[in-house]
mmCIF file of C-alpha atoms in Angstrom:
data_model
loop_
_atom_site.group_PDB
_atom_site.id
_atom_site.type_symbol
_atom_site.label_atom_id
_atom_site.label_comp_id
_atom_site.label_asym_id
_atom_site.label_seq_id
_atom_site.Cartn_x
_atom_site.Cartn_y
_atom_site.Cartn_z
ATOM 1 C CA MET T 1 -24.181 40.588 -54.160
ATOM 2 C CA SER T 2 -21.282 41.054 -51.748
ATOM 3 C CA GLY T 3 -19.693 38.399 -49.655
ATOM 4 C CA HIS T 4 -21.907 38.467 -46.533
ATOM 5 C CA SER T 5 -25.036 38.106 -48.576
ATOM 6 C CA LYS T 6 -23.522 35.664 -51.069
ATOM 7 C CA TRP T 7 -22.176 33.414 -48.366
ATOM 8 C CA HIS T 8 -25.524 33.393 -46.539
ATOM 9 C CA THR T 9 -27.178 32.195 -49.710
ATOM 10 C CA ILE T 10 -24.554 29.548 -50.320
ATOM 11 C CA LYS T 11 -24.723 28.228 -46.745
ATOM 12 C CA HIS T 12 -28.475 27.916 -47.032
ATOM 13 C CA LYS T 13 -28.125 25.878 -50.255
ATOM 14 C CA LYS T 14 -25.382 23.710 -48.840
ATOM 15 C CA GLY T 15 -27.011 23.099 -45.492
ATOM 16 C CA ALA T 16 -23.677 24.308 -44.076
ATOM 17 C CA ALA T 17 -21.878 23.625 -40.855
ATOM 18 C CA ASP T 18 -24.278 25.182 -38.362
ATOM 19 C CA ALA T 19 -27.010 22.923 -39.700
ATOM 20 C CA LYS T 20 -25.112 20.100 -38.129
ATOM 21 C CA ARG T 21 -26.717 19.814 -34.690
ATOM 22 C CA GLY T 22 -23.615 18.880 -32.821
ATOM 23 C CA LYS T 23 -21.557 21.841 -34.082
ATOM 24 C CA LEU T 24 -24.381 24.202 -33.499
ATOM 25 C CA PHE T 25 -24.766 23.050 -29.857
ATOM 26 C CA THR T 26 -20.997 23.355 -29.327
ATOM 27 C CA ARG T 27 -20.953 26.893 -30.677
ATOM 28 C CA LEU T 28 -23.984 27.973 -28.574
ATOM 29 C CA ILE T 29 -22.470 26.504 -25.422
ATOM 30 C CA LYS T 30 -19.303 28.514 -26.042
ATOM 31 C CA GLU T 31 -21.348 31.704 -26.657
ATOM 32 C CA LEU T 32 -23.467 31.175 -23.551
ATOM 33 C CA THR T 33 -20.303 30.700 -21.425
ATOM 34 C CA VAL T 34 -18.618 33.804 -22.807
ATOM 35 C CA ALA T 35 -21.748 35.957 -22.620
ATOM 36 C CA ALA T 36 -22.321 34.978 -18.976
ATOM 37 C CA ARG T 37 -18.687 35.544 -18.041
ATOM 38 C CA ASN T 38 -18.651 38.975 -19.611
ATOM 39 C CA GLY T 39 -22.114 40.277 -18.610
ATOM 40 C CA GLY T 40 -23.381 38.052 -15.794
ATOM 41 C CA GLY T 41 -25.746 35.147 -15.633
ATOM 42 C CA ASP T 42 -29.037 37.076 -15.380
ATOM 43 C CA PRO T 43 -30.557 37.318 -18.893
ATOM 44 C CA ASP T 44 -32.754 40.236 -17.793
ATOM 45 C CA MET T 45 -29.622 42.251 -17.101
ATOM 46 C CA ASN T 46 -27.525 40.816 -19.974
ATOM 47 C CA PRO T 47 -29.130 41.401 -23.434
ATOM 48 C CA ARG T 48 -26.449 39.389 -25.248
ATOM 49 C CA LEU T 49 -27.000 36.380 -22.996
ATOM 50 C CA ARG T 50 -30.791 36.766 -23.490
ATOM 51 C CA THR T 51 -30.359 36.624 -27.313
ATOM 52 C CA ILE T 52 -28.175 33.512 -27.158
ATOM 53 C CA ILE T 53 -30.578 31.690 -24.794
ATOM 54 C CA ALA T 54 -33.296 32.392 -27.349
ATOM 55 C CA ASP T 55 -31.120 30.979 -30.107
ATOM 56 C CA ALA T 56 -30.319 27.914 -27.981
ATOM 57 C CA ARG T 57 -34.041 27.251 -27.245
ATOM 58 C CA ALA T 58 -34.872 27.683 -30.978
ATOM 59 C CA ALA T 59 -32.245 24.963 -31.720
ATOM 60 C CA ASN T 60 -33.949 22.724 -29.114
ATOM 61 C CA MET T 61 -30.991 22.657 -26.865
ATOM 62 C CA PRO T 62 -31.940 21.037 -23.520
ATOM 63 C CA ALA T 63 -32.499 23.489 -20.636
ATOM 64 C CA ASP T 64 -29.931 21.709 -18.460
ATOM 65 C CA ASN T 65 -27.261 22.281 -21.125
ATOM 66 C CA ILE T 66 -28.107 26.011 -21.202
ATOM 67 C CA LYS T 67 -27.961 26.335 -17.413
ATOM 68 C CA ARG T 68 -24.676 24.517 -17.125
ATOM 69 C CA ALA T 69 -23.032 26.661 -19.793
ATOM 70 C CA ILE T 70 -24.196 29.813 -18.017
ATOM 71 C CA ARG T 71 -22.985 28.550 -14.642
ATOM 72 C CA ARG T 72 -19.584 27.752 -16.144
ATOM 73 C CA GLY T 73 -19.423 31.292 -17.461
ATOM 74 C CA THR T 74 -20.177 32.803 -14.002
ATOM 75 C CA GLY T 75 -17.718 30.490 -12.287
ATOM 76 C CA GLU T 76 -20.321 28.500 -10.419
ATOM 77 C CA GLU T 77 -19.231 25.322 -12.189
ATOM 78 C CA ASP T 78 -15.816 24.142 -13.380
ATOM 79 C CA GLY T 79 -15.261 23.927 -17.106
ATOM 80 C CA VAL T 80 -13.326 25.162 -20.043
ATOM 81 C CA ILE T 81 -12.773 29.005 -20.327
ATOM 82 C CA TYR T 82 -13.228 30.401 -23.809
ATOM 83 C CA ASP T 83 -11.954 33.623 -25.222
ATOM 84 C CA GLU T 84 -13.401 35.633 -28.105
ATOM 85 C CA VAL T 85 -10.566 36.241 -30.661
ATOM 86 C CA THR T 86 -10.974 37.828 -34.089
ATOM 87 C CA TYR T 87 -8.513 37.081 -36.884
ATOM 88 C CA GLU T 88 -8.123 38.925 -40.156
ATOM 89 C CA GLY T 89 -6.665 37.775 -43.429
ATOM 90 C CA TYR T 90 -6.883 37.537 -47.153
ATOM 91 C CA GLY T 91 -8.301 34.964 -49.512
ATOM 92 C CA PRO T 92 -7.700 34.230 -53.250
ATOM 93 C CA GLY T 93 -7.621 37.418 -55.340
ATOM 94 C CA GLY T 94 -6.947 39.540 -52.309
ATOM 95 C CA VAL T 95 -10.434 39.350 -50.851
ATOM 96 C CA ALA T 96 -10.675 40.380 -47.227
ATOM 97 C CA ILE T 97 -11.710 37.877 -44.530
ATOM 98 C CA ILE T 98 -12.656 38.354 -40.866
ATOM 99 C CA ILE T 99 -12.945 35.283 -38.685
ATOM 100 C CA GLU T 100 -14.589 35.499 -35.221
ATOM 101 C CA THR T 101 -13.684 32.595 -32.957
ATOM 102 C CA LEU T 102 -14.374 31.224 -29.505
ATOM 103 C CA THR T 103 -11.275 29.350 -28.340
ATOM 104 C CA ASP T 104 -9.681 27.830 -25.284
ATOM 105 C CA ASN T 105 -6.245 27.719 -26.995
ATOM 106 C CA ARG T 106 -5.229 30.702 -29.050
ATOM 107 C CA ASN T 107 -2.019 29.141 -30.355
ATOM 108 C CA ARG T 108 -3.784 26.080 -31.610
ATOM 109 C CA THR T 109 -6.543 28.114 -33.244
ATOM 110 C CA VAL T 110 -4.281 30.611 -35.036
ATOM 111 C CA GLY T 111 -2.115 27.748 -36.318
ATOM 112 C CA GLU T 112 -5.019 25.758 -37.692
ATOM 113 C CA LEU T 113 -6.639 28.852 -39.285
ATOM 114 C CA ARG T 114 -3.309 29.799 -40.954
ATOM 115 C CA HIS T 115 -3.062 26.323 -42.373
ATOM 116 C CA VAL T 116 -6.682 26.416 -43.798
ATOM 117 C CA LEU T 117 -6.074 29.860 -45.324
ATOM 118 C CA THR T 118 -2.814 28.780 -46.950
ATOM 119 C CA LYS T 119 -4.373 25.594 -48.298
ATOM 120 C CA TRP T 120 -6.981 27.516 -50.253
ATOM 121 C CA GLY T 121 -4.906 30.418 -51.567
ATOM 122 C CA GLY T 122 -5.094 32.866 -48.613
ATOM 123 C CA ASN T 123 -2.973 34.083 -45.756
ATOM 124 C CA LEU T 124 -3.379 35.435 -42.274
ATOM 125 C CA GLY T 125 -2.975 39.173 -41.768
ATOM 126 C CA GLU T 126 -2.186 41.477 -38.900
ATOM 127 C CA ALA T 127 -4.844 42.977 -36.600
ATOM 128 C CA ASN T 128 -6.849 45.784 -38.347
ATOM 129 C CA SER T 129 -5.417 44.848 -41.737
ATOM 130 C CA VAL T 130 -8.859 44.358 -43.304
ATOM 131 C CA ALA T 131 -11.388 45.498 -40.584
ATOM 132 C CA TRP T 132 -11.528 49.008 -42.131
ATOM 133 C CA MET T 133 -13.108 47.501 -45.238
ATOM 134 C CA PHE T 134 -16.233 46.512 -43.239
ATOM 135 C CA GLU T 135 -18.979 48.230 -41.266
ATOM 136 C CA LYS T 136 -20.695 46.631 -38.299
ATOM 137 C CA LYS T 137 -24.498 46.433 -38.907
ATOM 138 C CA GLY T 138 -27.552 44.489 -37.884
ATOM 139 C CA VAL T 139 -28.567 42.053 -40.642
ATOM 140 C CA ILE T 140 -31.908 40.206 -40.726
ATOM 141 C CA ASN T 141 -32.800 37.646 -43.384
ATOM 142 C CA VAL T 142 -36.405 36.669 -44.054
ATOM 143 C CA ALA T 143 -37.362 33.928 -46.535
ATOM 144 C CA LYS T 144 -39.509 35.433 -49.297
ATOM 145 C CA GLU T 145 -42.383 33.025 -48.681
ATOM 146 C CA LYS T 146 -42.854 34.481 -45.156
ATOM 147 C CA SER T 147 -43.777 37.955 -46.261
ATOM 148 C CA THR T 148 -44.479 40.290 -49.232
ATOM 149 C CA GLU T 149 -41.832 42.877 -49.935
ATOM 150 C CA GLU T 150 -44.066 45.819 -49.276
ATOM 151 C CA THR T 151 -45.347 44.559 -45.836
ATOM 152 C CA LEU T 152 -41.808 43.734 -44.647
ATOM 153 C CA MET T 153 -40.197 46.828 -45.974
ATOM 154 C CA ASN T 154 -42.760 49.201 -44.488
ATOM 155 C CA ALA T 155 -42.393 47.601 -41.040
ATOM 156 C CA ALA T 156 -38.624 47.511 -41.164
ATOM 157 C CA LEU T 157 -38.121 51.060 -42.387
ATOM 158 C CA GLU T 158 -40.647 52.403 -39.887
ATOM 159 C CA ALA T 159 -38.728 50.703 -37.087
ATOM 160 C CA GLY T 160 -35.391 52.302 -38.218
ATOM 161 C CA ALA T 161 -33.897 49.961 -40.833
ATOM 162 C CA ASP T 162 -31.479 51.508 -43.370
ATOM 163 C CA ASP T 163 -32.390 49.292 -46.320
ATOM 164 C CA MET T 164 -33.929 46.044 -47.580
ATOM 165 C CA ASN T 165 -32.519 44.074 -50.516
ATOM 166 C CA ASP T 166 -33.418 41.014 -52.579
ATOM 167 C CA ILE T 167 -30.689 38.352 -52.104
ATOM 168 C CA GLY T 168 -32.333 35.574 -54.080
ATOM 169 C CA GLY T 169 -34.570 33.440 -51.854
ATOM 170 C CA ALA T 170 -34.783 35.935 -49.032
ATOM 171 C CA TRP T 171 -35.093 39.586 -48.113
ATOM 172 C CA GLU T 172 -32.097 41.080 -46.352
ATOM 173 C CA ILE T 173 -32.744 43.939 -43.965
ATOM 174 C CA THR T 174 -29.863 46.088 -42.727
ATOM 175 C CA ALA T 175 -29.843 48.537 -39.857
ATOM 176 C CA ALA T 176 -27.497 50.425 -37.550
ATOM 177 C CA VAL T 177 -26.406 48.332 -34.613
ATOM 178 C CA GLU T 178 -28.345 50.491 -32.155
ATOM 179 C CA ASN T 179 -31.509 49.933 -34.251
ATOM 180 C CA HIS T 180 -31.106 46.190 -34.811
ATOM 181 C CA GLN T 181 -33.218 44.960 -31.879
ATOM 182 C CA THR T 182 -36.007 47.446 -32.634
ATOM 183 C CA VAL T 183 -36.183 46.332 -36.280
ATOM 184 C CA LEU T 184 -36.061 42.681 -35.272
ATOM 185 C CA ASP T 185 -38.950 43.177 -32.849
ATOM 186 C CA ALA T 186 -40.945 44.849 -35.693
ATOM 187 C CA VAL T 187 -40.354 41.916 -37.962
ATOM 188 C CA LYS T 188 -41.463 39.431 -35.268
ATOM 189 C CA ALA T 189 -44.503 41.567 -34.565
ATOM 190 C CA LEU T 190 -45.713 40.560 -38.065
ATOM 191 C CA SER T 191 -45.605 36.904 -36.798
ATOM 192 C CA ILE T 192 -42.562 36.361 -38.936
ATOM 193 C CA GLU T 193 -39.615 34.318 -37.610
ATOM 194 C CA PRO T 194 -36.428 35.481 -39.461
ATOM 195 C CA ASP T 195 -34.131 32.871 -40.970
ATOM 196 C CA SER T 196 -31.291 34.689 -39.219
ATOM 197 C CA ALA T 197 -30.680 37.897 -37.357
ATOM 198 C CA GLN T 198 -27.277 39.040 -36.072
ATOM 199 C CA ILE T 199 -24.804 41.818 -35.838
ATOM 200 C CA SER T 200 -22.575 41.387 -38.948
ATOM 201 C CA MET T 201 -19.477 42.832 -40.513
ATOM 202 C CA VAL T 202 -20.809 44.148 -43.802
ATOM 203 C CA PRO T 203 -18.268 44.886 -46.538
ATOM 204 C CA LYS T 204 -18.156 48.457 -47.926
ATOM 205 C CA ASN T 205 -17.136 47.162 -51.394
ATOM 206 C CA SER T 206 -16.810 43.747 -53.022
ATOM 207 C CA ILE T 207 -14.175 41.935 -55.120
ATOM 208 C CA LYS T 208 -15.419 39.891 -58.051
ATOM 209 C CA LEU T 209 -13.826 36.429 -58.374
ATOM 210 C CA GLU T 210 -14.120 34.000 -61.301
ATOM 211 C CA GLY T 211 -12.963 30.518 -62.264
ATOM 212 C CA LYS T 212 -10.344 28.897 -60.040
ATOM 213 C CA GLN T 213 -10.263 31.818 -57.567
ATOM 214 C CA ALA T 214 -14.081 31.702 -57.180
ATOM 215 C CA GLN T 215 -13.980 27.942 -56.415
ATOM 216 C CA GLN T 216 -11.082 28.491 -54.003
ATOM 217 C CA ILE T 217 -12.885 31.164 -51.977
ATOM 218 C CA LEU T 218 -16.024 28.983 -51.678
ATOM 219 C CA LYS T 219 -13.919 26.100 -50.466
ATOM 220 C CA LEU T 220 -11.967 28.353 -48.110
ATOM 221 C CA MET T 221 -15.147 29.865 -46.595
ATOM 222 C CA GLU T 222 -16.628 26.411 -46.039
ATOM 223 C CA ALA T 223 -13.413 25.144 -44.430
ATOM 224 C CA LEU T 224 -13.299 28.192 -42.096
ATOM 225 C CA GLU T 225 -17.010 27.688 -41.173
ATOM 226 C CA ASP T 226 -16.366 24.078 -40.406
ATOM 227 C CA HIS T 227 -13.501 24.821 -37.971
ATOM 228 C CA ASP T 228 -14.594 23.888 -34.424
ATOM 229 C CA ASP T 229 -13.617 27.296 -33.010
ATOM 230 C CA THR T 230 -15.294 29.433 -35.601
ATOM 231 C CA LYS T 231 -18.248 31.626 -34.600
ATOM 232 C CA ASN T 232 -18.587 33.752 -37.745
ATOM 233 C CA VAL T 233 -16.755 34.324 -41.067
ATOM 234 C CA TRP T 234 -17.176 37.532 -43.104
ATOM 235 C CA SER T 235 -15.719 38.385 -46.481
ATOM 236 C CA ASN T 236 -16.045 40.935 -49.327
ATOM 237 C CA PHE T 237 -15.954 38.474 -52.258
ATOM 238 C CA ASP T 238 -18.541 38.336 -55.069
ATOM 239 C CA VAL T 239 -19.105 35.350 -57.365
ATOM 240 C CA ASP T 240 -21.602 34.582 -60.127
ATOM 241 C CA GLU T 241 -24.456 32.116 -59.632
ATOM 242 C CA GLN T 242 -22.869 29.527 -61.961
ATOM 243 C CA GLU T 243 -19.742 29.422 -59.700
ATOM 244 C CA ILE T 244 -22.027 28.602 -56.754
ATOM 245 C CA GLU T 245 -23.789 25.872 -58.722
ATOM 246 C CA ALA T 246 -20.442 24.409 -59.721
ATOM 247 C CA SER T 247 -19.303 24.336 -56.121
ATOM 248 C CA LEU T 248 -22.472 22.464 -55.149
ATOM 249 C CA ALA T 249 -22.067 19.866 -57.924
#
């Protein structure tokens, strides 16, 4: 199981950073602001904004918070301006890492991320140093108890999905970016609410880590996820189940 799937499973077990309500709200506010600034404040004309509003409502964010974030993005209210910045680097054993951030201070963010990477056996790379190792795809995860494999697979493939895989406690559906929303709509039409659904950087190949390096990459990924400016972290590592259990101990 490659890094994006493995890390999803680990985050679920750990109850990772985004499960912390405060951090989740902060990330969503940043995303709302950036989406409104880039595509306008009308969700009917801005698909990205529409998706983030749905995520914010699902997280029980108050409507006033959503409106204020959008108004800051369109310039109707004063507030902090965030930029989307993607950083690339390497972890223990040479695994590739992509970090998507939303930041109001690039110098601070890059300095802090460099420190985190160095602490856990990694280093920051140049732009496009590892991006070529990944493909951008739509990824939808559905807990196994929500659907049978056959029902979900038939609906997903008919809607244009590329594949569906067993990643432990969930089914993972992958699709081309242009088919992601259609496949997501097909899943929801089954009265199934996915555990997650997003455009992801999926690694073309994975690097197996064991022992100290496996523990380092798990700690590094958690530290990167916990950073206040982090939106998403992708990697191409692979570790065994016993390494995950040891990290949770």
